[in-house]
Amino acid sequence: MAARSIAVTREQVIEALRDVMDPELHKSIVELNMVKDVEIRGGAVKVDALLTISGCPLRETITNSIRDKVKALPGVDTVDVQLGVMTQEQRQALVGQLRPGPQKQSPLLSPTSRTRILTIASGKGGVGKSTVTTNLAVALARRGRTVGIVDADVYGFSIPKMLGVNGKPTIIDQMIIPLERWGVRVMSIGFMVDENEAVMWRGPMLHKAITTFLSEVYWGDLDDLLIDLPPGTGDVSLTIAQTLPRAEMLIVTTPQETATGVAYRAGRMAEKVNTPVVGVVENMSYYLPAPGAEPVYIFGRGGGERLAGMVQAPLLGQIPLDPAIREAGDRGQPVTAVSPDSASAQVFYGIADALLRK
């Protein structure tokens, strides 16, 4: 019987494991010191890895990723993956590695952060801020950006349902790991309470919730963070303006004069807190009763253009009143994700491209 001509080494196994990413932290398990030991006996390889917490919801994903990467190495016949759990000291070291510095502050709050912060505002409810936020986030992610969403509409949270994401965030020593769907990292009060539960909080509680989302959530290296604001210009909007002074604002309106008048107040607030308005999006602009038919302007016409002139920002897009957008959102499957070539989805992609050019 011929001797085995290829023998895998420990160094080769470790190098292969550098390509295994923690699915929540988006960093190599080798870089995160999650590989405890590697044993090799002929063609049999055993990998001992450490999970951050015992109830890690993605343990099977990590196991399969380790097995697949190591099994692909020449000379490997079998792979045995054993998962343990980090000690308290190891978790603290991990948090310190992800958030260096004595205060372990979120890099998002640093003045040198490269993350673009974009608040989605309107001044009033029912104009489609969350629809714009979810579809714009997916469009940016499909353009190769690393994107996150903060659902700051604490009373009327809808982002989890519209993205089709549910569950409880992993917490590592008071560092919260956001959930992810469609390539978008998400944090919402909806992950903390039942879907039909009424949130009845006064200002201080709202302030605490929003600052927690911004300072205690590990967002990683984001290119863009979209913040879905609640209606109005109250506590939440002021908290974000104070916490993230370099944020920009995108104003969403519908065409009718009443909506644009209220949306203008959001623009006035942005002016008073020195938040630049990067553009206006007009939602429910028109309805096409049939392919090739003349558009029907159910809610009037020209409101987005008027508002853009009032806040001195460009009109970035006019989104049609399309049942497919609503149906996709109700299913938790944004139209930009499941029907990216549709006319409605292309409007969102056009808005994303316009923002990337700015």
mmCIF file of C-alpha atoms in Angstrom:
data_model
loop_
_atom_site.group_PDB
_atom_site.id
_atom_site.type_symbol
_atom_site.label_atom_id
_atom_site.label_comp_id
_atom_site.label_asym_id
_atom_site.label_seq_id
_atom_site.Cartn_x
_atom_site.Cartn_y
_atom_site.Cartn_z
ATOM 1 C CA MET A 1 0.000 0.000 0.000
ATOM 2 C CA ALA A 2 1.456 3.365 -1.015
ATOM 3 C CA ALA A 3 2.221 5.825 1.723
ATOM 4 C CA ARG A 4 0.177 8.992 1.904
ATOM 5 C CA SER A 5 1.952 11.547 -0.298
ATOM 6 C CA ILE A 6 0.298 14.615 1.188
ATOM 7 C CA ALA A 7 0.164 15.396 4.891
ATOM 8 C CA VAL A 8 -1.734 18.457 6.086
ATOM 9 C CA THR A 9 -0.029 20.667 8.652
ATOM 10 C CA ARG A 10 -1.392 22.633 11.580
ATOM 11 C CA GLU A 11 -0.323 25.864 9.892
ATOM 12 C CA GLN A 12 -2.340 24.968 6.790
ATOM 13 C CA VAL A 13 -5.424 24.269 8.892
ATOM 14 C CA ILE A 14 -5.085 27.570 10.765
ATOM 15 C CA GLU A 15 -4.638 29.418 7.474
ATOM 16 C CA ALA A 16 -7.800 27.806 6.087
ATOM 17 C CA LEU A 17 -9.704 28.781 9.223
ATOM 18 C CA ARG A 18 -8.821 32.439 8.621
ATOM 19 C CA ASP A 19 -11.499 32.347 5.922
ATOM 20 C CA VAL A 20 -14.182 31.234 8.401
ATOM 21 C CA MET A 21 -16.086 34.312 9.507
ATOM 22 C CA ASP A 22 -18.120 34.622 12.649
ATOM 23 C CA PRO A 23 -21.542 35.200 11.027
ATOM 24 C CA GLU A 24 -22.532 37.834 13.598
ATOM 25 C CA LEU A 25 -19.257 39.683 14.146
ATOM 26 C CA HIS A 26 -18.134 39.423 10.498
ATOM 27 C CA LYS A 27 -14.529 38.746 11.437
ATOM 28 C CA SER A 28 -12.285 35.709 11.126
ATOM 29 C CA ILE A 29 -12.568 33.182 13.959
ATOM 30 C CA VAL A 30 -8.760 33.084 13.993
ATOM 31 C CA GLU A 31 -8.560 36.860 14.381
ATOM 32 C CA LEU A 32 -11.143 36.668 17.187
ATOM 33 C CA ASN A 33 -9.140 33.942 19.005
ATOM 34 C CA MET A 34 -12.043 31.521 18.689
ATOM 35 C CA VAL A 35 -9.793 28.618 17.594
ATOM 36 C CA LYS A 36 -8.697 26.888 20.806
ATOM 37 C CA ASP A 37 -6.735 23.960 19.372
ATOM 38 C CA VAL A 38 -6.075 21.893 16.249
ATOM 39 C CA GLU A 39 -5.112 18.203 16.364
ATOM 40 C CA ILE A 40 -3.978 16.205 13.333
ATOM 41 C CA ARG A 41 -3.678 12.424 13.163
ATOM 42 C CA GLY A 42 -2.962 11.324 9.651
ATOM 43 C CA GLY A 43 -5.904 12.461 7.545
ATOM 44 C CA ALA A 44 -8.116 13.124 10.577
ATOM 45 C CA VAL A 45 -8.309 16.694 11.811
ATOM 46 C CA LYS A 46 -9.955 17.832 15.035
ATOM 47 C CA VAL A 47 -10.732 21.520 15.575
ATOM 48 C CA ASP A 48 -11.669 22.857 19.006
ATOM 49 C CA ALA A 49 -13.399 26.225 18.647
ATOM 50 C CA LEU A 50 -14.954 28.580 21.173
ATOM 51 C CA LEU A 51 -18.370 30.224 20.898
ATOM 52 C CA THR A 52 -18.920 33.634 22.445
ATOM 53 C CA ILE A 53 -21.961 32.424 24.419
ATOM 54 C CA SER A 54 -23.450 29.002 25.122
ATOM 55 C CA GLY A 55 -26.723 29.752 23.357
ATOM 56 C CA CYS A 56 -25.138 30.999 20.132
ATOM 57 C CA PRO A 57 -27.953 30.791 17.533
ATOM 58 C CA LEU A 58 -25.520 30.226 14.654
ATOM 59 C CA ARG A 59 -23.439 27.397 16.101
ATOM 60 C CA GLU A 60 -24.419 25.063 13.265
ATOM 61 C CA THR A 61 -23.371 27.657 10.680
ATOM 62 C CA ILE A 62 -19.959 28.008 12.325
ATOM 63 C CA THR A 63 -19.544 24.232 12.577
ATOM 64 C CA ASN A 64 -20.356 23.692 8.912
ATOM 65 C CA SER A 65 -18.066 26.518 7.804
ATOM 66 C CA ILE A 66 -15.137 25.078 9.763
ATOM 67 C CA ARG A 67 -15.769 21.583 8.444
ATOM 68 C CA ASP A 68 -16.071 22.713 4.824
ATOM 69 C CA LYS A 69 -12.900 24.839 4.858
ATOM 70 C CA VAL A 70 -10.731 22.181 6.499
ATOM 71 C CA LYS A 71 -12.178 19.282 4.493
ATOM 72 C CA ALA A 72 -11.168 21.086 1.279
ATOM 73 C CA LEU A 73 -7.462 20.866 2.197
ATOM 74 C CA PRO A 74 -5.393 18.193 0.404
ATOM 75 C CA GLY A 75 -4.686 15.239 2.680
ATOM 76 C CA VAL A 76 -7.740 15.728 4.934
ATOM 77 C CA ASP A 77 -10.125 12.760 5.156
ATOM 78 C CA THR A 78 -12.295 13.619 8.166
ATOM 79 C CA VAL A 79 -12.963 16.737 10.228
ATOM 80 C CA ASP A 80 -14.237 16.677 13.800
ATOM 81 C CA VAL A 81 -15.446 20.043 15.128
ATOM 82 C CA GLN A 82 -15.855 20.485 18.875
ATOM 83 C CA LEU A 83 -17.459 23.699 20.142
ATOM 84 C CA GLY A 84 -16.812 25.091 23.594
ATOM 85 C CA VAL A 85 -17.702 28.427 25.184
ATOM 86 C CA MET A 86 -15.457 31.382 25.991
ATOM 87 C CA THR A 87 -14.738 32.176 29.614
ATOM 88 C CA GLN A 88 -15.729 35.549 31.062
ATOM 89 C CA GLU A 89 -12.140 36.729 30.703
ATOM 90 C CA GLN A 90 -12.015 35.628 27.054
ATOM 91 C CA ARG A 91 -15.267 37.453 26.293
ATOM 92 C CA GLN A 92 -13.960 40.610 27.917
ATOM 93 C CA ALA A 93 -10.817 40.339 25.812
ATOM 94 C CA LEU A 94 -12.965 39.888 22.704
ATOM 95 C CA VAL A 95 -14.999 43.012 23.479
ATOM 96 C CA GLY A 96 -11.787 44.932 24.121
ATOM 97 C CA GLN A 97 -10.450 43.766 20.768
ATOM 98 C CA LEU A 98 -13.598 44.872 18.938
ATOM 99 C CA ARG A 99 -13.832 48.132 20.878
ATOM 100 C CA PRO A 100 -10.335 49.211 21.843
ATOM 101 C CA GLY A 101 -9.763 52.029 24.290
ATOM 102 C CA PRO A 102 -10.412 52.546 28.009
ATOM 103 C CA GLN A 103 -14.107 53.389 27.557
ATOM 104 C CA LYS A 104 -14.797 50.722 24.891
ATOM 105 C CA GLN A 105 -16.872 53.304 23.017
ATOM 106 C CA SER A 106 -18.615 52.375 19.794
ATOM 107 C CA PRO A 107 -16.515 53.449 16.782
ATOM 108 C CA LEU A 108 -19.775 54.766 15.343
ATOM 109 C CA LEU A 109 -19.658 57.674 17.799
ATOM 110 C CA SER A 110 -16.107 58.653 16.959
ATOM 111 C CA PRO A 111 -15.634 61.887 14.968
ATOM 112 C CA THR A 112 -13.240 59.944 12.722
ATOM 113 C CA SER A 113 -15.768 57.229 11.864
ATOM 114 C CA ARG A 114 -16.136 56.681 8.130
ATOM 115 C CA THR A 115 -19.744 55.490 8.446
ATOM 116 C CA ARG A 116 -22.282 57.672 6.676
ATOM 117 C CA ILE A 117 -25.272 58.339 8.943
ATOM 118 C CA LEU A 118 -28.524 58.971 7.096
ATOM 119 C CA THR A 119 -31.720 59.750 9.010
ATOM 120 C CA ILE A 120 -34.979 59.092 7.163
ATOM 121 C CA ALA A 121 -37.539 61.690 8.229
ATOM 122 C CA SER A 122 -40.922 63.029 7.178
ATOM 123 C CA GLY A 123 -42.552 64.991 9.960
ATOM 124 C CA LYS A 124 -45.742 62.913 9.678
ATOM 125 C CA GLY A 125 -46.683 59.262 9.645
ATOM 126 C CA GLY A 126 -48.019 57.162 6.793
ATOM 127 C CA VAL A 127 -45.822 58.530 4.012
ATOM 128 C CA GLY A 128 -43.607 55.450 3.697
ATOM 129 C CA LYS A 129 -40.430 56.211 5.663
ATOM 130 C CA SER A 130 -39.956 52.572 6.623
ATOM 131 C CA THR A 131 -40.642 51.400 3.074
ATOM 132 C CA VAL A 132 -38.011 53.807 1.784
ATOM 133 C CA THR A 133 -35.576 52.840 4.564
ATOM 134 C CA THR A 134 -35.770 49.082 3.990
ATOM 135 C CA ASN A 135 -35.639 49.199 0.200
ATOM 136 C CA LEU A 136 -32.908 51.825 0.143
ATOM 137 C CA ALA A 137 -30.825 49.796 2.610
ATOM 138 C CA VAL A 138 -31.131 46.658 0.483
ATOM 139 C CA ALA A 139 -30.310 48.630 -2.669
ATOM 140 C CA LEU A 140 -27.164 50.039 -1.046
ATOM 141 C CA ALA A 141 -26.167 46.565 0.158
ATOM 142 C CA ARG A 142 -26.623 45.193 -3.372
ATOM 143 C CA ARG A 143 -24.297 47.951 -4.558
ATOM 144 C CA GLY A 144 -21.582 46.442 -2.370
ATOM 145 C CA ARG A 145 -22.021 48.651 0.678
ATOM 146 C CA THR A 146 -22.010 47.398 4.279
ATOM 147 C CA VAL A 147 -25.308 48.703 5.627
ATOM 148 C CA GLY A 148 -27.149 48.880 8.946
ATOM 149 C CA ILE A 149 -30.603 50.108 10.015
ATOM 150 C CA VAL A 150 -31.616 51.560 13.360
ATOM 151 C CA ASP A 151 -35.389 51.367 13.768
ATOM 152 C CA ALA A 152 -35.785 54.522 15.833
ATOM 153 C CA ASP A 153 -39.582 54.538 15.549
ATOM 154 C CA VAL A 154 -39.901 52.976 18.985
ATOM 155 C CA TYR A 155 -43.692 53.322 19.242
ATOM 156 C CA GLY A 156 -44.476 52.251 15.681
ATOM 157 C CA PHE A 157 -41.623 49.883 14.839
ATOM 158 C CA SER A 158 -42.120 48.055 11.529
ATOM 159 C CA ILE A 159 -38.621 47.439 10.157
ATOM 160 C CA PRO A 160 -38.376 43.823 11.466
ATOM 161 C CA LYS A 161 -41.583 42.809 9.696
ATOM 162 C CA MET A 162 -40.717 44.621 6.466
ATOM 163 C CA LEU A 163 -37.289 42.961 6.322
ATOM 164 C CA GLY A 164 -38.610 39.593 7.473
ATOM 165 C CA VAL A 165 -36.182 39.349 10.381
ATOM 166 C CA ASN A 166 -37.039 38.108 13.853
ATOM 167 C CA GLY A 167 -35.325 36.716 16.913
ATOM 168 C CA LYS A 168 -33.347 38.036 19.844
ATOM 169 C CA PRO A 169 -29.962 39.747 19.462
ATOM 170 C CA THR A 170 -26.908 38.046 20.938
ATOM 171 C CA ILE A 171 -25.431 39.967 23.875
ATOM 172 C CA ILE A 172 -21.731 39.605 24.715
ATOM 173 C CA ASP A 173 -20.854 41.401 27.949
ATOM 174 C CA GLN A 174 -23.328 44.255 27.297
ATOM 175 C CA MET A 175 -22.283 44.456 23.642
ATOM 176 C CA ILE A 176 -25.342 43.793 21.482
ATOM 177 C CA ILE A 177 -24.974 42.052 18.116
ATOM 178 C CA PRO A 178 -27.575 43.215 15.553
ATOM 179 C CA LEU A 179 -29.620 40.739 13.554
ATOM 180 C CA GLU A 180 -29.139 40.566 9.795
ATOM 181 C CA ARG A 181 -31.308 39.980 6.721
ATOM 182 C CA TRP A 182 -30.780 40.659 3.013
ATOM 183 C CA GLY A 183 -27.235 41.756 3.813
ATOM 184 C CA VAL A 184 -28.502 44.509 6.147
ATOM 185 C CA ARG A 185 -27.724 44.627 9.884
ATOM 186 C CA VAL A 186 -30.760 45.640 11.928
ATOM 187 C CA MET A 187 -31.562 46.830 15.430
ATOM 188 C CA SER A 188 -35.118 47.515 16.605
ATOM 189 C CA ILE A 189 -37.085 47.634 19.828
ATOM 190 C CA GLY A 190 -39.227 45.051 18.037
ATOM 191 C CA PHE A 191 -36.572 42.451 18.896
ATOM 192 C CA MET A 192 -37.047 43.192 22.595
ATOM 193 C CA VAL A 193 -40.850 43.126 22.901
ATOM 194 C CA ASP A 194 -43.685 41.087 21.448
ATOM 195 C CA GLU A 195 -44.820 42.199 17.984
ATOM 196 C CA ASN A 196 -48.232 43.392 19.218
ATOM 197 C CA GLU A 197 -46.974 44.879 22.487
ATOM 198 C CA ALA A 198 -47.593 48.596 23.038
ATOM 199 C CA VAL A 199 -44.462 50.540 24.004
ATOM 200 C CA MET A 200 -45.460 53.278 26.459
ATOM 201 C CA TRP A 201 -42.332 55.193 27.362
ATOM 202 C CA ARG A 202 -41.658 58.790 28.280
ATOM 203 C CA GLY A 203 -38.780 60.853 26.923
ATOM 204 C CA PRO A 204 -35.958 59.555 29.163
ATOM 205 C CA MET A 205 -36.710 55.938 28.223
ATOM 206 C CA LEU A 206 -36.771 56.830 24.531
ATOM 207 C CA HIS A 207 -33.431 58.590 24.909
ATOM 208 C CA LYS A 208 -31.920 55.548 26.638
ATOM 209 C CA ALA A 209 -33.205 53.144 23.973
ATOM 210 C CA ILE A 210 -31.813 55.190 21.089
ATOM 211 C CA THR A 211 -28.428 55.798 22.719
ATOM 212 C CA THR A 212 -28.224 52.058 23.461
ATOM 213 C CA PHE A 213 -28.840 51.258 19.786
ATOM 214 C CA LEU A 214 -26.053 53.634 18.815
ATOM 215 C CA SER A 215 -23.467 53.059 21.536
ATOM 216 C CA GLU A 216 -23.891 49.479 22.756
ATOM 217 C CA VAL A 217 -24.631 47.694 19.478
ATOM 218 C CA TYR A 218 -21.629 46.290 17.638
ATOM 219 C CA TRP A 219 -22.245 47.476 14.078
ATOM 220 C CA GLY A 220 -18.815 46.570 12.736
ATOM 221 C CA ASP A 221 -17.284 48.447 9.820
ATOM 222 C CA LEU A 222 -20.389 50.029 8.280
ATOM 223 C CA ASP A 223 -20.373 52.131 5.148
ATOM 224 C CA ASP A 224 -23.912 53.401 5.748
ATOM 225 C CA LEU A 225 -26.240 53.499 8.755
ATOM 226 C CA LEU A 226 -29.859 54.377 7.980
ATOM 227 C CA ILE A 227 -32.019 55.568 10.882
ATOM 228 C CA ASP A 228 -35.782 55.265 10.455
ATOM 229 C CA LEU A 229 -37.117 58.213 12.471
ATOM 230 C CA PRO A 230 -40.569 58.385 14.047
ATOM 231 C CA PRO A 231 -43.052 61.023 12.858
ATOM 232 C CA GLY A 232 -42.547 64.515 14.205
ATOM 233 C CA THR A 233 -39.568 66.464 15.447
ATOM 234 C CA GLY A 234 -39.471 65.424 19.081
ATOM 235 C CA ASP A 235 -37.293 63.523 21.546
ATOM 236 C CA VAL A 236 -35.898 60.824 19.253
ATOM 237 C CA SER A 237 -34.889 63.212 16.489
ATOM 238 C CA LEU A 238 -33.204 65.535 18.986
ATOM 239 C CA THR A 239 -31.357 62.646 20.662
ATOM 240 C CA ILE A 240 -29.942 61.500 17.340
ATOM 241 C CA ALA A 241 -28.965 65.028 16.335
ATOM 242 C CA GLN A 242 -27.086 65.447 19.625
ATOM 243 C CA THR A 243 -25.504 61.986 19.617
ATOM 244 C CA LEU A 244 -24.551 61.954 15.942
ATOM 245 C CA PRO A 245 -23.816 65.563 14.975
ATOM 246 C CA ARG A 246 -22.407 64.495 11.589
ATOM 247 C CA ALA A 247 -25.665 62.817 10.480
ATOM 248 C CA GLU A 248 -27.470 63.807 7.280
ATOM 249 C CA MET A 249 -31.205 63.763 6.561
ATOM 250 C CA LEU A 250 -33.303 62.344 3.742
ATOM 251 C CA ILE A 251 -36.878 63.667 3.782
ATOM 252 C CA VAL A 252 -39.764 61.498 2.555
ATOM 253 C CA THR A 253 -43.070 63.037 1.491
ATOM 254 C CA THR A 254 -46.116 62.301 -0.609
ATOM 255 C CA PRO A 255 -47.243 64.723 -3.329
ATOM 256 C CA GLN A 256 -50.139 66.434 -1.571
ATOM 257 C CA GLU A 257 -49.667 69.870 -0.089
ATOM 258 C CA THR A 258 -50.589 68.793 3.447
ATOM 259 C CA ALA A 259 -47.828 66.189 3.531
ATOM 260 C CA THR A 260 -45.168 68.465 2.093
ATOM 261 C CA GLY A 261 -46.086 71.205 4.550
ATOM 262 C CA VAL A 262 -45.535 68.885 7.509
ATOM 263 C CA ALA A 263 -42.390 67.398 5.952
ATOM 264 C CA TYR A 264 -40.990 70.912 5.647
ATOM 265 C CA ARG A 265 -41.016 71.100 9.440
ATOM 266 C CA ALA A 266 -38.568 68.193 9.499
ATOM 267 C CA GLY A 267 -36.391 70.236 7.176
ATOM 268 C CA ARG A 268 -36.645 73.218 9.502
ATOM 269 C CA MET A 269 -35.599 71.051 12.431
ATOM 270 C CA ALA A 270 -32.613 69.811 10.417
ATOM 271 C CA GLU A 271 -31.626 73.404 9.769
ATOM 272 C CA LYS A 272 -31.813 74.317 13.459
ATOM 273 C CA VAL A 273 -29.646 71.372 14.584
ATOM 274 C CA ASN A 274 -27.183 71.784 11.694
ATOM 275 C CA THR A 275 -28.116 68.504 9.970
ATOM 276 C CA PRO A 276 -27.616 68.728 6.180
ATOM 277 C CA VAL A 277 -30.581 67.626 4.060
ATOM 278 C CA VAL A 278 -29.141 65.506 1.242
ATOM 279 C CA GLY A 279 -32.352 65.043 -0.691
ATOM 280 C CA VAL A 280 -36.094 64.538 -0.921
ATOM 281 C CA VAL A 281 -37.933 61.369 -1.917
ATOM 282 C CA GLU A 282 -41.536 61.569 -3.101
ATOM 283 C CA ASN A 283 -43.475 58.388 -2.325
ATOM 284 C CA MET A 284 -46.841 57.341 -3.833
ATOM 285 C CA SER A 285 -46.159 59.790 -6.657
ATOM 286 C CA TYR A 286 -48.474 58.237 -9.232
ATOM 287 C CA TYR A 287 -50.375 55.079 -10.121
ATOM 288 C CA LEU A 288 -50.148 53.171 -13.396
ATOM 289 C CA PRO A 289 -53.507 51.425 -13.952
ATOM 290 C CA ALA A 290 -52.056 49.310 -16.772
ATOM 291 C CA PRO A 291 -48.711 48.878 -18.549
ATOM 292 C CA GLY A 292 -48.223 51.763 -20.931
ATOM 293 C CA ALA A 293 -51.199 53.692 -19.530
ATOM 294 C CA GLU A 294 -51.046 57.327 -18.513
ATOM 295 C CA PRO A 295 -50.127 57.771 -14.834
ATOM 296 C CA VAL A 296 -52.882 58.747 -12.428
ATOM 297 C CA TYR A 297 -51.830 61.272 -9.785
ATOM 298 C CA ILE A 298 -54.059 60.133 -6.938
ATOM 299 C CA PHE A 299 -52.430 62.329 -4.275
ATOM 300 C CA GLY A 300 -51.780 65.328 -6.462
ATOM 301 C CA ARG A 301 -48.638 66.311 -8.253
ATOM 302 C CA GLY A 302 -45.478 68.301 -7.692
ATOM 303 C CA GLY A 303 -45.216 68.166 -3.892
ATOM 304 C CA GLY A 304 -41.777 66.590 -3.914
ATOM 305 C CA GLU A 305 -40.416 69.241 -6.248
ATOM 306 C CA ARG A 306 -41.884 72.035 -4.119
ATOM 307 C CA LEU A 307 -40.450 70.560 -0.936
ATOM 308 C CA ALA A 308 -37.038 70.093 -2.560
ATOM 309 C CA GLY A 309 -37.035 73.775 -3.438
ATOM 310 C CA MET A 310 -38.075 74.761 0.077
ATOM 311 C CA VAL A 311 -35.256 72.791 1.749
ATOM 312 C CA GLN A 312 -32.781 73.517 -1.056
ATOM 313 C CA ALA A 313 -31.993 69.860 -1.733
ATOM 314 C CA PRO A 314 -32.431 67.684 -4.837
ATOM 315 C CA LEU A 315 -35.481 65.525 -5.525
ATOM 316 C CA LEU A 316 -33.782 62.123 -5.670
ATOM 317 C CA GLY A 317 -36.686 59.958 -6.782
ATOM 318 C CA GLN A 318 -40.432 59.577 -7.273
ATOM 319 C CA ILE A 319 -41.726 56.195 -6.146
ATOM 320 C CA PRO A 320 -44.948 54.958 -7.770
ATOM 321 C CA LEU A 321 -48.003 53.777 -5.851
ATOM 322 C CA ASP A 322 -47.364 50.120 -6.630
ATOM 323 C CA PRO A 323 -49.171 47.255 -4.831
ATOM 324 C CA ALA A 324 -46.067 45.108 -5.358
ATOM 325 C CA ILE A 325 -44.090 47.351 -2.993
ATOM 326 C CA ARG A 326 -46.701 46.993 -0.261
ATOM 327 C CA GLU A 327 -47.116 43.239 -0.781
ATOM 328 C CA ALA A 328 -43.354 42.681 -0.689
ATOM 329 C CA GLY A 329 -43.040 44.645 2.536
ATOM 330 C CA ASP A 330 -45.876 42.713 4.171
ATOM 331 C CA ARG A 331 -44.109 39.446 3.279
ATOM 332 C CA GLY A 332 -40.795 40.647 4.685
ATOM 333 C CA GLN A 333 -39.277 40.528 1.201
ATOM 334 C CA PRO A 334 -38.384 44.054 0.019
ATOM 335 C CA VAL A 335 -39.019 44.599 -3.670
ATOM 336 C CA THR A 336 -35.385 45.655 -4.146
ATOM 337 C CA ALA A 337 -34.346 42.192 -2.907
ATOM 338 C CA VAL A 338 -36.831 39.911 -4.669
ATOM 339 C CA SER A 339 -37.688 41.915 -7.819
ATOM 340 C CA PRO A 340 -34.624 44.112 -8.377
ATOM 341 C CA ASP A 341 -35.319 44.547 -12.101
ATOM 342 C CA SER A 342 -38.887 45.798 -11.645
ATOM 343 C CA ALA A 343 -39.658 49.424 -12.445
ATOM 344 C CA SER A 344 -40.468 50.217 -8.806
ATOM 345 C CA ALA A 345 -37.277 48.629 -7.487
ATOM 346 C CA GLN A 346 -35.230 50.530 -10.038
ATOM 347 C CA VAL A 347 -36.480 53.813 -8.561
ATOM 348 C CA PHE A 348 -34.995 52.814 -5.200
ATOM 349 C CA TYR A 349 -31.751 51.787 -6.889
ATOM 350 C CA GLY A 350 -31.692 55.164 -8.605
ATOM 351 C CA ILE A 351 -32.032 56.914 -5.243
ATOM 352 C CA ALA A 352 -29.217 54.774 -3.837
ATOM 353 C CA ASP A 353 -26.989 55.650 -6.783
ATOM 354 C CA ALA A 354 -27.771 59.350 -6.375
ATOM 355 C CA LEU A 355 -26.771 59.177 -2.702
ATOM 356 C CA LEU A 356 -23.547 57.369 -3.569
ATOM 357 C CA ARG A 357 -22.641 60.099 -6.011
ATOM 358 C CA LYS A 358 -23.075 62.800 -3.359
#
